[in-house]
Amino acid sequence: GVRVGMDVDLTLHQILPFVDGSSNVRAIAINSLVDEEPVQICVRHLIYYGLVRMIDSFHMSNRYRLLPSFKRAFSNPAIRQQAPVYVVGGPHIYKQRRERGLALPDSSDLLRLFAQLSDVNCSNTVVPPASLQLPGGLVLDANGDLRVDGGG
């Protein structure tokens, strides 16, 4: 069995600054200087108590399809307002980019992106593009990273 107690509390204290909505367990472990196994245990506890949720990583090689519930959810103004914040990596990164005057997507950019993803999945013969271009010089690359196009 797993030993729970003071060790988990100390480990949680050490990893919490790195639980940012975009880092995976491995990145949290590396950045917090904690072995991956204790990080996994802590994340499981956080999930169990409803304090965090696991989000699948976006990969251009995967197939994605929008469900009808997406349109219903995205018609909610609060979701439309928060979606761009999490697409760029969470509130902290969004704030940094805004303060530096860097390009940020808005909800209409995301709708265009999701429409492109939907088109990718309409047919098995369509190959996902290497990257998706967004307005404002933003590019969602093949690794699922949002970056600013350097024009090169």
JSON list of C-alpha atoms in Angstrom, two decimals:
[
{"chain": "A", "resi": 1, "resn": "GLY", "atom": "CA", "xyz": [0.00, 0.00, 0.00]},
{"chain": "A", "resi": 2, "resn": "VAL", "atom": "CA", "xyz": [0.84, 3.65, -0.25]},
{"chain": "A", "resi": 3, "resn": "ARG", "atom": "CA", "xyz": [1.99, 5.41, 2.89]},
{"chain": "A", "resi": 4, "resn": "VAL", "atom": "CA", "xyz": [-0.01, 8.59, 3.39]},
{"chain": "A", "resi": 5, "resn": "GLY", "atom": "CA", "xyz": [0.75, 11.20, 5.99]},
{"chain": "A", "resi": 6, "resn": "MET", "atom": "CA", "xyz": [3.42, 13.80, 6.59]},
{"chain": "A", "resi": 7, "resn": "ASP", "atom": "CA", "xyz": [5.37, 12.80, 3.45]},
{"chain": "A", "resi": 8, "resn": "VAL", "atom": "CA", "xyz": [2.39, 13.57, 1.21]},
{"chain": "A", "resi": 9, "resn": "ASP", "atom": "CA", "xyz": [1.80, 16.91, 2.96]},
{"chain": "A", "resi": 10, "resn": "LEU", "atom": "CA", "xyz": [5.43, 17.95, 2.47]},
{"chain": "A", "resi": 11, "resn": "THR", "atom": "CA", "xyz": [5.48, 16.78, -1.12]},
{"chain": "A", "resi": 12, "resn": "LEU", "atom": "CA", "xyz": [2.21, 18.60, -1.86]},
{"chain": "A", "resi": 13, "resn": "HIS", "atom": "CA", "xyz": [3.69, 21.77, -0.43]},
{"chain": "A", "resi": 14, "resn": "GLN", "atom": "CA", "xyz": [6.71, 21.39, -2.72]},
{"chain": "A", "resi": 15, "resn": "ILE", "atom": "CA", "xyz": [4.80, 20.61, -5.94]},
{"chain": "A", "resi": 16, "resn": "LEU", "atom": "CA", "xyz": [1.79, 22.96, -5.65]},
{"chain": "A", "resi": 17, "resn": "PRO", "atom": "CA", "xyz": [3.58, 25.98, -7.17]},
{"chain": "A", "resi": 18, "resn": "PHE", "atom": "CA", "xyz": [4.13, 23.89, -10.31]},
{"chain": "A", "resi": 19, "resn": "VAL", "atom": "CA", "xyz": [0.54, 22.65, -10.70]},
{"chain": "A", "resi": 20, "resn": "ASP", "atom": "CA", "xyz": [-0.37, 25.30, -13.25]},
{"chain": "A", "resi": 21, "resn": "GLY", "atom": "CA", "xyz": [-2.95, 23.84, -15.60]},
{"chain": "A", "resi": 22, "resn": "SER", "atom": "CA", "xyz": [-0.50, 23.05, -18.37]},
{"chain": "A", "resi": 23, "resn": "SER", "atom": "CA", "xyz": [2.34, 21.01, -16.84]},
{"chain": "A", "resi": 24, "resn": "ASN", "atom": "CA", "xyz": [2.17, 17.23, -16.87]},
{"chain": "A", "resi": 25, "resn": "VAL", "atom": "CA", "xyz": [3.28, 15.02, -13.97]},
{"chain": "A", "resi": 26, "resn": "ARG", "atom": "CA", "xyz": [6.78, 14.63, -15.40]},
{"chain": "A", "resi": 27, "resn": "ALA", "atom": "CA", "xyz": [7.23, 18.41, -15.79]},
{"chain": "A", "resi": 28, "resn": "ILE", "atom": "CA", "xyz": [5.91, 19.00, -12.26]},
{"chain": "A", "resi": 29, "resn": "ALA", "atom": "CA", "xyz": [8.38, 16.42, -10.94]},
{"chain": "A", "resi": 30, "resn": "ILE", "atom": "CA", "xyz": [11.32, 17.96, -12.81]},
{"chain": "A", "resi": 31, "resn": "ASN", "atom": "CA", "xyz": [10.49, 21.54, -11.86]},
{"chain": "A", "resi": 32, "resn": "SER", "atom": "CA", "xyz": [9.78, 20.75, -8.21]},
{"chain": "A", "resi": 33, "resn": "LEU", "atom": "CA", "xyz": [12.82, 18.47, -7.84]},
{"chain": "A", "resi": 34, "resn": "VAL", "atom": "CA", "xyz": [10.59, 15.63, -6.62]},
{"chain": "A", "resi": 35, "resn": "ASP", "atom": "CA", "xyz": [10.64, 12.07, -7.96]},
{"chain": "A", "resi": 36, "resn": "GLU", "atom": "CA", "xyz": [7.81, 11.29, -10.37]},
{"chain": "A", "resi": 37, "resn": "GLU", "atom": "CA", "xyz": [6.16, 8.58, -8.23]},
{"chain": "A", "resi": 38, "resn": "PRO", "atom": "CA", "xyz": [5.44, 10.86, -5.22]},
{"chain": "A", "resi": 39, "resn": "VAL", "atom": "CA", "xyz": [4.15, 13.53, -7.63]},
{"chain": "A", "resi": 40, "resn": "GLN", "atom": "CA", "xyz": [1.75, 10.96, -9.11]},
{"chain": "A", "resi": 41, "resn": "ILE", "atom": "CA", "xyz": [0.51, 10.06, -5.62]},
{"chain": "A", "resi": 42, "resn": "CYS", "atom": "CA", "xyz": [-0.05, 13.71, -4.74]},
{"chain": "A", "resi": 43, "resn": "VAL", "atom": "CA", "xyz": [-1.85, 14.43, -8.01]},
{"chain": "A", "resi": 44, "resn": "ARG", "atom": "CA", "xyz": [-4.09, 11.41, -7.40]},
{"chain": "A", "resi": 45, "resn": "HIS", "atom": "CA", "xyz": [-4.99, 12.86, -4.00]},
{"chain": "A", "resi": 46, "resn": "LEU", "atom": "CA", "xyz": [-5.74, 16.25, -5.53]},
{"chain": "A", "resi": 47, "resn": "ILE", "atom": "CA", "xyz": [-7.95, 14.59, -8.15]},
{"chain": "A", "resi": 48, "resn": "TYR", "atom": "CA", "xyz": [-9.71, 12.43, -5.55]},
{"chain": "A", "resi": 49, "resn": "TYR", "atom": "CA", "xyz": [-10.61, 15.48, -3.45]},
{"chain": "A", "resi": 50, "resn": "GLY", "atom": "CA", "xyz": [-11.78, 17.40, -6.52]},
{"chain": "A", "resi": 51, "resn": "LEU", "atom": "CA", "xyz": [-9.02, 20.01, -6.29]},
{"chain": "A", "resi": 52, "resn": "VAL", "atom": "CA", "xyz": [-7.60, 19.42, -9.77]},
{"chain": "A", "resi": 53, "resn": "ARG", "atom": "CA", "xyz": [-8.64, 17.73, -12.99]},
{"chain": "A", "resi": 54, "resn": "MET", "atom": "CA", "xyz": [-6.50, 15.90, -15.48]},
{"chain": "A", "resi": 55, "resn": "ILE", "atom": "CA", "xyz": [-6.55, 17.38, -18.97]},
{"chain": "A", "resi": 56, "resn": "ASP", "atom": "CA", "xyz": [-5.48, 15.38, -22.00]},
{"chain": "A", "resi": 57, "resn": "SER", "atom": "CA", "xyz": [-2.50, 16.79, -23.88]},
{"chain": "A", "resi": 58, "resn": "PHE", "atom": "CA", "xyz": [-3.21, 18.13, -27.34]},
{"chain": "A", "resi": 59, "resn": "HIS", "atom": "CA", "xyz": [-1.27, 16.40, -30.11]},
{"chain": "A", "resi": 60, "resn": "MET", "atom": "CA", "xyz": [-1.56, 17.28, -33.79]},
{"chain": "A", "resi": 61, "resn": "SER", "atom": "CA", "xyz": [-1.19, 13.60, -34.66]},
{"chain": "A", "resi": 62, "resn": "ASN", "atom": "CA", "xyz": [-4.37, 12.72, -32.74]},
{"chain": "A", "resi": 63, "resn": "ARG", "atom": "CA", "xyz": [-7.87, 12.84, -34.18]},
{"chain": "A", "resi": 64, "resn": "TYR", "atom": "CA", "xyz": [-10.34, 15.25, -32.58]},
{"chain": "A", "resi": 65, "resn": "ARG", "atom": "CA", "xyz": [-14.04, 15.64, -33.08]},
{"chain": "A", "resi": 66, "resn": "LEU", "atom": "CA", "xyz": [-16.31, 18.24, -31.55]},
{"chain": "A", "resi": 67, "resn": "LEU", "atom": "CA", "xyz": [-19.44, 16.97, -29.86]},
{"chain": "A", "resi": 68, "resn": "PRO", "atom": "CA", "xyz": [-22.75, 18.85, -30.00]},
{"chain": "A", "resi": 69, "resn": "SER", "atom": "CA", "xyz": [-22.22, 19.74, -26.34]},
{"chain": "A", "resi": 70, "resn": "PHE", "atom": "CA", "xyz": [-19.27, 21.91, -27.41]},
{"chain": "A", "resi": 71, "resn": "LYS", "atom": "CA", "xyz": [-21.56, 24.39, -29.15]},
{"chain": "A", "resi": 72, "resn": "ARG", "atom": "CA", "xyz": [-23.77, 24.51, -26.07]},
{"chain": "A", "resi": 73, "resn": "ALA", "atom": "CA", "xyz": [-20.79, 25.01, -23.74]},
{"chain": "A", "resi": 74, "resn": "PHE", "atom": "CA", "xyz": [-19.08, 27.57, -25.96]},
{"chain": "A", "resi": 75, "resn": "SER", "atom": "CA", "xyz": [-22.31, 29.58, -26.18]},
{"chain": "A", "resi": 76, "resn": "ASN", "atom": "CA", "xyz": [-21.84, 30.27, -22.44]},
{"chain": "A", "resi": 77, "resn": "PRO", "atom": "CA", "xyz": [-20.19, 33.74, -22.14]},
{"chain": "A", "resi": 78, "resn": "ALA", "atom": "CA", "xyz": [-18.14, 32.71, -19.08]},
{"chain": "A", "resi": 79, "resn": "ILE", "atom": "CA", "xyz": [-16.63, 29.74, -20.92]},
{"chain": "A", "resi": 80, "resn": "ARG", "atom": "CA", "xyz": [-15.97, 31.86, -24.02]},
{"chain": "A", "resi": 81, "resn": "GLN", "atom": "CA", "xyz": [-14.15, 34.40, -21.84]},
{"chain": "A", "resi": 82, "resn": "GLN", "atom": "CA", "xyz": [-12.02, 31.83, -19.98]},
{"chain": "A", "resi": 83, "resn": "ALA", "atom": "CA", "xyz": [-11.13, 29.54, -22.91]},
{"chain": "A", "resi": 84, "resn": "PRO", "atom": "CA", "xyz": [-8.37, 31.77, -24.37]},
{"chain": "A", "resi": 85, "resn": "VAL", "atom": "CA", "xyz": [-6.73, 32.01, -20.93]},
{"chain": "A", "resi": 86, "resn": "TYR", "atom": "CA", "xyz": [-6.30, 28.25, -20.72]},
{"chain": "A", "resi": 87, "resn": "VAL", "atom": "CA", "xyz": [-5.35, 27.73, -24.36]},
{"chain": "A", "resi": 88, "resn": "VAL", "atom": "CA", "xyz": [-2.16, 29.77, -23.84]},
{"chain": "A", "resi": 89, "resn": "GLY", "atom": "CA", "xyz": [-1.21, 27.84, -20.68]},
{"chain": "A", "resi": 90, "resn": "GLY", "atom": "CA", "xyz": [-3.30, 29.23, -17.84]},
{"chain": "A", "resi": 91, "resn": "PRO", "atom": "CA", "xyz": [-3.87, 32.53, -16.07]},
{"chain": "A", "resi": 92, "resn": "HIS", "atom": "CA", "xyz": [-0.21, 33.12, -15.16]},
{"chain": "A", "resi": 93, "resn": "ILE", "atom": "CA", "xyz": [1.10, 32.73, -18.72]},
{"chain": "A", "resi": 94, "resn": "TYR", "atom": "CA", "xyz": [-1.86, 34.66, -20.18]},
{"chain": "A", "resi": 95, "resn": "LYS", "atom": "CA", "xyz": [-1.12, 37.57, -17.83]},
{"chain": "A", "resi": 96, "resn": "GLN", "atom": "CA", "xyz": [2.58, 37.52, -18.72]},
{"chain": "A", "resi": 97, "resn": "ARG", "atom": "CA", "xyz": [1.83, 37.56, -22.45]},
{"chain": "A", "resi": 98, "resn": "ARG", "atom": "CA", "xyz": [-0.70, 40.39, -22.04]},
{"chain": "A", "resi": 99, "resn": "GLU", "atom": "CA", "xyz": [1.75, 42.45, -19.94]},
{"chain": "A", "resi": 100, "resn": "ARG", "atom": "CA", "xyz": [4.46, 42.00, -22.58]},
{"chain": "A", "resi": 101, "resn": "GLY", "atom": "CA", "xyz": [2.09, 43.02, -25.37]},
{"chain": "A", "resi": 102, "resn": "LEU", "atom": "CA", "xyz": [2.35, 39.60, -27.04]},
{"chain": "A", "resi": 103, "resn": "ALA", "atom": "CA", "xyz": [-0.38, 38.24, -29.29]},
{"chain": "A", "resi": 104, "resn": "LEU", "atom": "CA", "xyz": [-3.23, 36.44, -27.53]},
{"chain": "A", "resi": 105, "resn": "PRO", "atom": "CA", "xyz": [-6.10, 34.50, -29.06]},
{"chain": "A", "resi": 106, "resn": "ASP", "atom": "CA", "xyz": [-9.68, 35.52, -28.42]},
{"chain": "A", "resi": 107, "resn": "SER", "atom": "CA", "xyz": [-12.78, 33.35, -28.47]},
{"chain": "A", "resi": 108, "resn": "SER", "atom": "CA", "xyz": [-13.34, 33.93, -32.21]},
{"chain": "A", "resi": 109, "resn": "ASP", "atom": "CA", "xyz": [-9.78, 32.66, -32.87]},
{"chain": "A", "resi": 110, "resn": "LEU", "atom": "CA", "xyz": [-10.57, 29.55, -30.86]},
{"chain": "A", "resi": 111, "resn": "LEU", "atom": "CA", "xyz": [-13.80, 28.96, -32.75]},
{"chain": "A", "resi": 112, "resn": "ARG", "atom": "CA", "xyz": [-11.85, 29.08, -36.02]},
{"chain": "A", "resi": 113, "resn": "LEU", "atom": "CA", "xyz": [-9.27, 26.70, -34.57]},
{"chain": "A", "resi": 114, "resn": "PHE", "atom": "CA", "xyz": [-11.93, 24.27, -33.40]},
{"chain": "A", "resi": 115, "resn": "ALA", "atom": "CA", "xyz": [-13.65, 24.49, -36.78]},
{"chain": "A", "resi": 116, "resn": "GLN", "atom": "CA", "xyz": [-10.36, 23.48, -38.41]},
{"chain": "A", "resi": 117, "resn": "LEU", "atom": "CA", "xyz": [-10.05, 20.56, -36.01]},
{"chain": "A", "resi": 118, "resn": "SER", "atom": "CA", "xyz": [-13.59, 19.55, -36.80]},
{"chain": "A", "resi": 119, "resn": "ASP", "atom": "CA", "xyz": [-12.79, 19.65, -40.52]},
{"chain": "A", "resi": 120, "resn": "VAL", "atom": "CA", "xyz": [-9.75, 17.45, -39.92]},
{"chain": "A", "resi": 121, "resn": "ASN", "atom": "CA", "xyz": [-12.00, 14.81, -38.44]},
{"chain": "A", "resi": 122, "resn": "CYS", "atom": "CA", "xyz": [-14.76, 14.86, -41.01]},
{"chain": "A", "resi": 123, "resn": "SER", "atom": "CA", "xyz": [-12.99, 12.30, -43.15]},
{"chain": "A", "resi": 124, "resn": "ASN", "atom": "CA", "xyz": [-10.43, 9.61, -42.51]},
{"chain": "A", "resi": 125, "resn": "THR", "atom": "CA", "xyz": [-8.64, 10.70, -45.68]},
{"chain": "A", "resi": 126, "resn": "VAL", "atom": "CA", "xyz": [-7.74, 14.14, -44.31]},
{"chain": "A", "resi": 127, "resn": "VAL", "atom": "CA", "xyz": [-4.28, 14.41, -42.78]},
{"chain": "A", "resi": 128, "resn": "PRO", "atom": "CA", "xyz": [-3.89, 16.88, -39.89]},
{"chain": "A", "resi": 129, "resn": "PRO", "atom": "CA", "xyz": [-1.81, 19.90, -40.87]},
{"chain": "A", "resi": 130, "resn": "ALA", "atom": "CA", "xyz": [1.67, 20.33, -39.39]},
{"chain": "A", "resi": 131, "resn": "SER", "atom": "CA", "xyz": [0.42, 23.51, -37.73]},
{"chain": "A", "resi": 132, "resn": "LEU", "atom": "CA", "xyz": [-2.66, 25.69, -37.54]},
{"chain": "A", "resi": 133, "resn": "GLN", "atom": "CA", "xyz": [-2.35, 29.42, -38.21]},
{"chain": "A", "resi": 134, "resn": "LEU", "atom": "CA", "xyz": [-4.31, 31.76, -35.95]},
{"chain": "A", "resi": 135, "resn": "PRO", "atom": "CA", "xyz": [-4.79, 35.51, -36.31]},
{"chain": "A", "resi": 136, "resn": "GLY", "atom": "CA", "xyz": [-2.24, 37.79, -34.67]},
{"chain": "A", "resi": 137, "resn": "GLY", "atom": "CA", "xyz": [0.70, 35.67, -35.80]},
{"chain": "A", "resi": 138, "resn": "LEU", "atom": "CA", "xyz": [-0.15, 32.80, -33.42]},
{"chain": "A", "resi": 139, "resn": "VAL", "atom": "CA", "xyz": [0.61, 29.26, -34.53]},
{"chain": "A", "resi": 140, "resn": "LEU", "atom": "CA", "xyz": [-0.47, 26.02, -32.89]},
{"chain": "A", "resi": 141, "resn": "ASP", "atom": "CA", "xyz": [2.40, 23.74, -33.91]},
{"chain": "A", "resi": 142, "resn": "ALA", "atom": "CA", "xyz": [2.62, 19.99, -34.36]},
{"chain": "A", "resi": 143, "resn": "ASN", "atom": "CA", "xyz": [3.67, 19.54, -30.71]},
{"chain": "A", "resi": 144, "resn": "GLY", "atom": "CA", "xyz": [0.52, 21.29, -29.49]},
{"chain": "A", "resi": 145, "resn": "ASP", "atom": "CA", "xyz": [2.48, 24.38, -28.45]},
{"chain": "A", "resi": 146, "resn": "LEU", "atom": "CA", "xyz": [1.07, 27.83, -29.06]},
{"chain": "A", "resi": 147, "resn": "ARG", "atom": "CA", "xyz": [3.77, 30.15, -30.35]},
{"chain": "A", "resi": 148, "resn": "VAL", "atom": "CA", "xyz": [4.11, 33.46, -32.14]},
{"chain": "A", "resi": 149, "resn": "ASP", "atom": "CA", "xyz": [5.12, 33.08, -35.78]},
{"chain": "A", "resi": 150, "resn": "GLY", "atom": "CA", "xyz": [8.53, 34.64, -36.22]},
{"chain": "A", "resi": 151, "resn": "GLY", "atom": "CA", "xyz": [7.85, 35.28, -39.89]},
{"chain": "A", "resi": 152, "resn": "GLY", "atom": "CA", "xyz": [10.61, 32.87, -40.92]}
]
